[in-house]
């Protein structure tokens, strides 16, 4: 199985901060990576697919980059609605796997 | 609108089986793969398997091989996830999700399955 490792596990930030979350794959997954946002008690929401392709309706302050084994999710200016847990997921090969999550908290 | 609606929460005893349904609406059911993902309390997401609603083909994570069955009823636009030999570690929220090219773009609301004696 491909292991996905996110860092940090928890991130404390203020509104307006630039935030970067890293996701590393245990082997190359090309650009077959998605990012999700999840709020407590809710289903995950797809933000980005193919490493850098923003889903329709997702604010442009979200961006993704990377390929191979290293990927980043960046929020250019953190908004109150962005405090949540973020997950990366590889869909290069089965079984598809998720990272352990990064919780973005209010500083 | 495009949505996936799941059946309600379940409480099961160890060793029992659970069947969760996922009804699709607002799109062509047979055109998109349907996956199942679970999330134990406070934990990350775990991919379980998927079904091609068009032809019924399935693929499962080795973690659940032998215990997991995924089926569909095209006339009802509904997929089903059946997990057998339940143990306490299977307590989790089980969700169906539509795959659209890359990633899961539509999710069900989740079904809490509690395994307790």
Coordinates of C-alpha atoms in Angstrom, one line a residue:
Chain A
X1 CA 0.0 0.0 0.0
X2 CA 1.1 3.6 -0.6
X3 CA 1.5 5.5 2.6
X4 CA 0.5 9.1 2.7
X5 CA 2.1 11.3 5.4
X6 CA 0.9 14.8 6.1
X7 CA 2.6 17.5 8.1
X8 CA 2.0 19.1 10.4
X9 CA -0.7 17.1 12.2
X10 CA -2.0 20.3 13.8
X11 CA -1.5 23.9 12.7
X12 CA -2.4 27.0 14.7
X13 CA -2.9 30.1 12.6
X14 CA -4.7 33.4 12.5
X15 CA -7.2 34.8 10.0
X16 CA -5.2 36.3 7.1
X17 CA -2.2 34.0 7.5
X18 CA -0.8 32.0 4.6
X19 CA -1.0 28.3 5.4
X20 CA 0.9 25.4 3.8
X21 CA 0.2 21.7 4.4
X22 CA 2.5 19.0 3.1
X23 CA 1.7 15.5 1.9
X24 CA 4.3 12.9 1.1
X25 CA 3.7 9.6 -0.7
X26 CA 5.8 6.5 0.1
X27 CA 6.2 6.1 -3.7
X28 CA 5.5 8.1 -6.8
X29 CA 1.9 8.8 -7.5
X30 CA 2.5 11.1 -10.5
X31 CA -0.2 13.8 -10.0
X32 CA -3.0 11.5 -8.8
X33 CA -3.7 13.4 -5.6
X34 CA -6.7 15.0 -4.1
X35 CA -7.2 17.3 -1.2
X36 CA -10.3 17.4 1.0
X37 CA -11.6 19.7 3.8
X38 CA -13.7 18.2 6.5
X39 CA -15.6 19.9 9.3
X40 CA -16.8 18.1 12.4
X41 CA -19.8 15.9 11.8
X42 CA -19.7 16.6 8.0
X43 CA -18.7 14.7 4.9
X44 CA -15.3 15.7 3.4
X45 CA -15.5 18.3 0.6
X46 CA -13.3 17.9 -2.5
X47 CA -11.1 20.9 -2.9
X48 CA -8.4 19.9 -5.4
X49 CA -7.8 17.0 -7.7
X50 CA -4.9 16.0 -10.0
X51 CA -2.7 17.7 -7.4
X52 CA -3.4 21.2 -8.6
X53 CA -6.8 21.4 -10.3
X54 CA -9.3 23.4 -8.2
X55 CA -12.8 22.1 -8.0
X56 CA -15.6 24.3 -9.2
X57 CA -16.9 26.6 -6.5
X58 CA -13.8 26.3 -4.3
X59 CA -12.3 29.7 -3.5
X60 CA -9.2 30.7 -5.3
X61 CA -7.3 31.2 -2.1
X62 CA -6.8 27.4 -2.1
X63 CA -4.1 26.0 -4.4
X64 CA -2.3 22.7 -4.8
X65 CA 1.1 21.8 -6.2
X66 CA 3.5 19.0 -6.5
X67 CA 4.0 15.7 -8.3
X68 CA 5.7 12.4 -7.7
X69 CA 6.0 12.1 -3.9
X70 CA 5.7 15.6 -2.5
X71 CA 2.6 17.8 -2.6
X72 CA 1.4 20.9 -0.9
X73 CA -1.9 22.5 -0.2
X74 CA -1.7 26.3 0.3
X75 CA -4.4 28.7 1.7
X76 CA -3.2 32.1 0.7
X77 CA -5.2 34.1 3.3
X78 CA -6.9 32.0 5.9
X79 CA -10.6 32.8 6.4
X80 CA -12.8 31.9 9.4
X81 CA -14.6 29.3 7.3
X82 CA -11.3 27.5 6.7
X83 CA -10.7 26.2 10.2
X84 CA -11.2 22.5 9.6
X85 CA -9.2 19.2 9.0
X86 CA -7.6 18.7 5.7
X87 CA -6.8 15.3 4.1
X88 CA -4.8 14.3 1.1
X89 CA -5.6 11.1 -0.8
X90 CA -3.8 9.2 -3.5
X91 CA -5.7 7.5 -6.3
X92 CA -2.7 6.3 -8.3
X93 CA -3.1 2.7 -7.2
X94 CA -5.4 0.5 -5.2
X95 CA -5.9 0.5 -2.3
X96 CA -6.5 4.2 -2.4
X97 CA -5.1 5.8 0.8
X98 CA -5.5 9.0 2.8
X99 CA -3.2 11.0 4.9
X100 CA -3.8 11.1 8.6
X101 CA -5.1 14.7 8.4
X102 CA -4.0 18.2 9.3
X103 CA -6.2 20.1 11.8
X104 CA -6.1 23.9 11.2
X105 CA -6.9 25.6 14.5
X106 CA -7.5 29.2 15.5
X107 CA -4.4 30.7 17.0
Chain B
X1 CA -29.7 18.1 -7.3
X2 CA -26.9 15.6 -7.3
X3 CA -26.9 13.7 -4.1
X4 CA -26.3 10.4 -2.3
X5 CA -28.6 9.5 0.5
X6 CA -27.6 6.7 2.9
X7 CA -29.6 4.5 5.2
X8 CA -29.8 5.2 9.0
X9 CA -27.5 4.3 11.8
X10 CA -27.1 0.7 13.0
X11 CA -26.1 -1.0 16.2
X12 CA -24.8 -4.5 15.8
X13 CA -23.3 -7.2 18.0
X14 CA -19.9 -8.6 17.4
X15 CA -20.0 -11.3 14.7
X16 CA -23.0 -9.9 13.0
X17 CA -23.3 -8.3 9.6
X18 CA -24.4 -4.8 8.5
X19 CA -25.8 -3.6 5.2
X20 CA -25.8 0.1 4.4
X21 CA -27.5 1.5 1.3
X22 CA -26.6 4.5 -0.8
X23 CA -29.3 6.0 -3.1
X24 CA -28.1 8.2 -5.9
X25 CA -30.2 10.9 -7.5
X26 CA -29.7 13.8 -9.9
X27 CA -27.2 12.0 -12.2
X28 CA -26.8 8.9 -14.3
X29 CA -26.2 6.2 -11.7
X30 CA -24.4 3.8 -14.0
X31 CA -21.9 6.4 -15.3
X32 CA -19.9 7.0 -12.2
X33 CA -17.9 4.6 -9.9
X34 CA -19.2 4.5 -6.3
X35 CA -16.8 4.0 -3.5
X36 CA -17.1 3.3 0.2
X37 CA -15.0 5.0 2.8
X38 CA -15.1 4.7 6.6
X39 CA -13.9 6.9 9.4
X40 CA -13.6 5.6 13.0
X41 CA -14.2 8.2 15.7
X42 CA -11.3 10.7 15.8
X43 CA -9.5 8.9 13.0
X44 CA -8.6 9.4 9.4
X45 CA -10.5 8.2 6.4
X46 CA -10.0 4.6 5.1
X47 CA -10.9 3.5 1.6
X48 CA -12.8 0.2 1.6
X49 CA -13.7 -0.6 -2.0
X50 CA -15.7 0.4 -5.1
X51 CA -18.3 -0.8 -7.6
X52 CA -18.8 0.0 -11.2
X53 CA -22.6 0.5 -11.2
X54 CA -22.7 -0.1 -14.9
X55 CA -21.5 -3.7 -14.9
X56 CA -21.3 -4.6 -11.2
X57 CA -17.5 -5.0 -11.1
X58 CA -16.0 -4.5 -7.7
X59 CA -12.6 -4.1 -6.1
X60 CA -11.8 -4.2 -2.4
X61 CA -9.1 -3.1 -0.1
X62 CA -7.1 -6.2 1.2
X63 CA -7.9 -4.9 4.7
X64 CA -11.6 -5.9 4.1
X65 CA -11.2 -8.8 1.6
X66 CA -13.4 -11.7 2.5
X67 CA -15.7 -9.6 4.8
X68 CA -16.9 -6.9 2.4
X69 CA -19.5 -7.1 -0.4
X70 CA -20.6 -4.2 -2.5
X71 CA -23.6 -4.6 -4.8
X72 CA -26.0 -2.4 -6.7
X73 CA -29.6 -2.2 -7.9
X74 CA -29.6 -0.1 -11.1
X75 CA -33.4 0.0 -11.2
X76 CA -33.3 1.8 -7.8
X77 CA -30.1 3.7 -8.4
X78 CA -28.8 2.3 -5.1
X79 CA -25.6 0.7 -4.0
X80 CA -25.1 -1.5 -1.0
X81 CA -22.2 -2.1 1.3
X82 CA -22.3 -5.3 3.4
X83 CA -19.7 -5.9 6.0
X84 CA -19.7 -9.2 7.9
X85 CA -18.0 -10.7 11.0
X86 CA -18.2 -7.3 12.7
X87 CA -15.9 -6.5 15.6
X88 CA -15.6 -3.5 17.9
X89 CA -12.9 -2.0 15.7
X90 CA -15.5 -1.7 12.9
X91 CA -17.3 1.0 14.8
X92 CA -17.2 4.0 12.4
X93 CA -19.1 6.2 10.1
X94 CA -19.5 4.5 6.7
X95 CA -19.8 6.8 3.7
X96 CA -20.5 6.2 0.0
X97 CA -18.8 8.7 -2.4
X98 CA -19.0 9.2 -6.2
X99 CA -15.7 9.3 -8.1
X100 CA -15.6 11.8 -10.9
X101 CA -12.3 11.7 -12.8
X102 CA -10.2 12.5 -9.8
X103 CA -11.2 12.3 -6.2
X104 CA -14.6 12.0 -4.6
X105 CA -16.9 14.9 -5.6
X106 CA -20.2 13.8 -4.0
X107 CA -20.5 12.1 -0.6
X108 CA -23.4 10.6 1.2
X109 CA -24.2 11.9 4.6
X110 CA -22.6 9.0 6.4
X111 CA -24.0 6.1 8.4
X112 CA -22.9 5.4 11.9
X113 CA -22.3 1.8 12.6
X114 CA -21.8 0.8 16.2
X115 CA -20.5 -2.6 17.1
X116 CA -21.1 -3.4 20.8
X117 CA -22.0 -6.4 22.9

